[in-house]
Every structure is written in structure tokens, then in C-alpha cells.
Amino acid sequence: MDDRLRRSMPLFSMGIVQNLTGLTARQIRYYEENALIEPERTEGNRRVFSFNDVEKLLDIKSLLDEGVNLAGIKHVLSSKPVEANQPLNVVKQKKSDLSDADLMKYLKSELINAGKFGDQAAIQGEFSRFFNQK
DNA sequence: CTTCTGACA
DNA sequence: TGTCAGAA
């Protein structure tokens, strides 16, 4: 039951999310403006992303690679819970909804791929928070 | 130093 | 989208 809570638990900073997703801060903020994601905020107004947000961002990224525009992505994301049907030009949603383990594995590879070896410790901390902080 | 908002050569 | 400024 608290799995949903874990996935929506705010624990990633903008910098971490940039490394995780490969997206720029500009893009991430822009997607938030379009209500594609809804990060939490700290007292200092800093964005704090949850596992869910990161996963969504990952979906957005792949959709972007497939040439889908913002309107299309918004449509795909909103029709997430329901296995709706897609008209002509709109893509066919297939993947997403990975297990925590798979997501973790992917996220870690993304970090290493990002070439941030100096921050590995900090990154590990981000993930450990997800597991320890039950 | 990192992130935020608003704006535009 | 990138990027710069000014503030937090």
C-alpha cells in the first residue's frame, strides 16, 4: 500500500534529475509548466522530484525521441491509467510502469553513462534514501 | 555553489 | 531550447 507513497516520495533535486533523465533544467521546468509533472517544493522553492516524476520524465524523453510533440505527450500521459486508443498520428503507448528494481537499474546506468564518477557517493545516497527511509 | 523566474540577441 | 541576469 505504501508503494505508491514511496514512488511519490520527494527526494531528487533538479541536478540529480538532470543526470538521471538527460534532460536540461529548462526542459524539465517547461514540462512542469505544461502540467506533465508535478514536483514538490522545498521551503526555498526548490523543486523536489519523486520516483514517479523521474519515470514520467523518462517517458517524456522517449516520446520526444519518437518525434511526439508536447500536446501528444500530454495526451499519452493523461491516458495513462486507461488503456485508451490512439488516433492516427498519435503514438502507441506500450512500455513504462517498470518495477522499482528495473527502474533503479536503468537510473544507475544513466548516471554512470552521464560520466559523473565524482558524485557516485552522492547518487548512492539518493537511492539509499528511497530504500532505508521506509 | 545550485536552483528559481522571467525574458529574448 | 539555450542562455543570461538577478535573487534566494
PDB file of N, CA and C (backbone and C1' of nucleotides) in Angstrom, chain A residues 14 29 39-48, chain B residues 2-5, chain C residues 6-8:
ATOM      1  N   MET A  14      16.939  18.971  -8.656  1.00  0.00           N
ATOM      2  CA  MET A  14      16.964  19.260 -10.079  1.00  0.00           C
ATOM      3  C   MET A  14      18.219  18.677 -10.717  1.00  0.00           C
ATOM      4  N   ARG A  29      11.594  22.173 -16.404  1.00  0.00           N
ATOM      5  CA  ARG A  29      10.705  23.226 -15.895  1.00  0.00           C
ATOM      6  C   ARG A  29       9.574  23.482 -16.873  1.00  0.00           C
ATOM      7  N   PRO A  39       6.284  18.308  -9.436  1.00  0.00           N
ATOM      8  CA  PRO A  39       7.297  18.178  -8.376  1.00  0.00           C
ATOM      9  C   PRO A  39       6.866  18.891  -7.105  1.00  0.00           C
ATOM     10  N   GLU A  40       7.417  18.448  -6.003  1.00  0.00           N
ATOM     11  CA  GLU A  40       7.144  19.081  -4.716  1.00  0.00           C
ATOM     12  C   GLU A  40       8.070  20.284  -4.636  1.00  0.00           C
ATOM     13  N   ARG A  41       7.892  21.112  -3.607  1.00  0.00           N
ATOM     14  CA  ARG A  41       8.772  22.275  -3.453  1.00  0.00           C
ATOM     15  C   ARG A  41       9.274  22.323  -2.025  1.00  0.00           C
ATOM     16  N   THR A  42      10.516  22.808  -1.891  1.00  0.00           N
ATOM     17  CA  THR A  42      11.074  22.946  -0.552  1.00  0.00           C
ATOM     18  C   THR A  42      10.673  24.332  -0.059  1.00  0.00           C
ATOM     19  N   GLU A  43      11.058  24.645   1.164  1.00  0.00           N
ATOM     20  CA  GLU A  43      10.720  25.962   1.690  1.00  0.00           C
ATOM     21  C   GLU A  43      11.388  27.041   0.861  1.00  0.00           C
ATOM     22  N   GLY A  44      12.511  26.689   0.302  1.00  0.00           N
ATOM     23  CA  GLY A  44      13.247  27.637  -0.521  1.00  0.00           C
ATOM     24  C   GLY A  44      12.786  27.648  -1.968  1.00  0.00           C
ATOM     25  N   ASN A  45      11.648  27.022  -2.215  1.00  0.00           N
ATOM     26  CA  ASN A  45      11.069  26.971  -3.564  1.00  0.00           C
ATOM     27  C   ASN A  45      11.824  26.091  -4.556  1.00  0.00           C
ATOM     28  N   ARG A  46      12.712  25.234  -3.999  1.00  0.00           N
ATOM     29  CA  ARG A  46      13.465  24.352  -4.872  1.00  0.00           C
ATOM     30  C   ARG A  46      12.553  23.182  -5.219  1.00  0.00           C
ATOM     31  N   ARG A  47      12.656  22.686  -6.456  1.00  0.00           N
ATOM     32  CA  ARG A  47      11.856  21.535  -6.856  1.00  0.00           C
ATOM     33  C   ARG A  47      12.434  20.252  -6.261  1.00  0.00           C
ATOM     34  N   VAL A  48      11.553  19.371  -5.827  1.00  0.00           N
ATOM     35  CA  VAL A  48      11.983  18.076  -5.303  1.00  0.00           C
ATOM     36  C   VAL A  48      11.157  17.020  -6.031  1.00  0.00           C
TER      37      VAL A  48
ATOM     38  P    DT B   2      27.569  23.569  -8.234  1.00  0.00           P
ATOM     39  O5'  DT B   2      26.028  23.766  -7.823  1.00  0.00           O
ATOM     40  C5'  DT B   2      25.496  22.969  -6.781  1.00  0.00           C
ATOM     41  C4'  DT B   2      24.014  23.221  -6.658  1.00  0.00           C
ATOM     42  C3'  DT B   2      23.231  23.039  -7.959  1.00  0.00           C
ATOM     43  O3'  DT B   2      22.042  22.311  -7.659  1.00  0.00           O
ATOM     44  C1'  DT B   2      22.832  25.203  -7.071  1.00  0.00           C
ATOM     45  P    DT B   3      21.069  21.853  -8.841  1.00  0.00           P
ATOM     46  O5'  DT B   3      19.898  22.947  -8.730  1.00  0.00           O
ATOM     47  C5'  DT B   3      19.255  23.113  -7.486  1.00  0.00           C
ATOM     48  C4'  DT B   3      18.257  24.257  -7.551  1.00  0.00           C
ATOM     49  C3'  DT B   3      17.375  24.256  -8.817  1.00  0.00           C
ATOM     50  O3'  DT B   3      16.023  24.338  -8.396  1.00  0.00           O
ATOM     51  C1'  DT B   3      18.296  26.405  -8.442  1.00  0.00           C
ATOM     52  P    DC B   4      14.839  24.632  -9.473  1.00  0.00           P
ATOM     53  O5'  DC B   4      14.598  26.195  -9.311  1.00  0.00           O
ATOM     54  C5'  DC B   4      14.350  26.722  -8.014  1.00  0.00           C
ATOM     55  C4'  DC B   4      13.618  28.039  -8.158  1.00  0.00           C
ATOM     56  C3'  DC B   4      12.776  28.048  -9.429  1.00  0.00           C
ATOM     57  O3'  DC B   4      11.473  28.564  -9.277  1.00  0.00           O
ATOM     58  C1'  DC B   4      14.423  29.789  -9.497  1.00  0.00           C
ATOM     59  P    DT B   5      10.471  28.575 -10.507  1.00  0.00           P
ATOM     60  O5'  DT B   5      10.516  30.079 -11.023  1.00  0.00           O
ATOM     61  C5'  DT B   5      10.350  31.139 -10.103  1.00  0.00           C
ATOM     62  C4'  DT B   5      10.397  32.466 -10.835  1.00  0.00           C
ATOM     63  C3'  DT B   5       9.586  32.478 -12.134  1.00  0.00           C
ATOM     64  O3'  DT B   5       8.795  33.663 -12.189  1.00  0.00           O
ATOM     65  C1'  DT B   5      11.862  33.067 -12.581  1.00  0.00           C
TER      66       DT B   5
ATOM     67  P    DG C   6      21.885  41.981 -13.763  1.00  0.00           P
ATOM     68  O5'  DG C   6      20.922  41.432 -12.625  1.00  0.00           O
ATOM     69  C5'  DG C   6      19.522  41.631 -12.734  1.00  0.00           C
ATOM     70  C4'  DG C   6      18.834  41.066 -11.502  1.00  0.00           C
ATOM     71  C3'  DG C   6      19.637  41.299 -10.215  1.00  0.00           C
ATOM     72  O3'  DG C   6      18.717  41.645  -9.175  1.00  0.00           O
ATOM     73  C1'  DG C   6      19.282  38.974 -10.519  1.00  0.00           C
ATOM     74  P    DA C   7      19.246  41.713  -7.670  1.00  0.00           P
ATOM     75  O5'  DA C   7      18.489  40.449  -7.052  1.00  0.00           O
ATOM     76  C5'  DA C   7      17.110  40.254  -7.375  1.00  0.00           C
ATOM     77  C4'  DA C   7      16.596  38.985  -6.730  1.00  0.00           C
ATOM     78  C3'  DA C   7      16.973  38.840  -5.254  1.00  0.00           C
ATOM     79  O3'  DA C   7      15.846  38.345  -4.545  1.00  0.00           O
ATOM     80  C1'  DA C   7      17.737  36.949  -6.462  1.00  0.00           C
ATOM     81  P    DA C   8      15.907  38.333  -2.963  1.00  0.00           P
ATOM     82  O5'  DA C   8      15.986  36.770  -2.676  1.00  0.00           O
ATOM     83  C5'  DA C   8      15.004  35.909  -3.268  1.00  0.00           C
ATOM     84  C4'  DA C   8      15.285  34.478  -2.877  1.00  0.00           C
ATOM     85  C3'  DA C   8      15.770  34.313  -1.434  1.00  0.00           C
ATOM     86  O3'  DA C   8      15.166  33.158  -0.882  1.00  0.00           O
ATOM     87  C1'  DA C   8      17.341  33.330  -2.898  1.00  0.00           C
TER      88       DA C   8
END
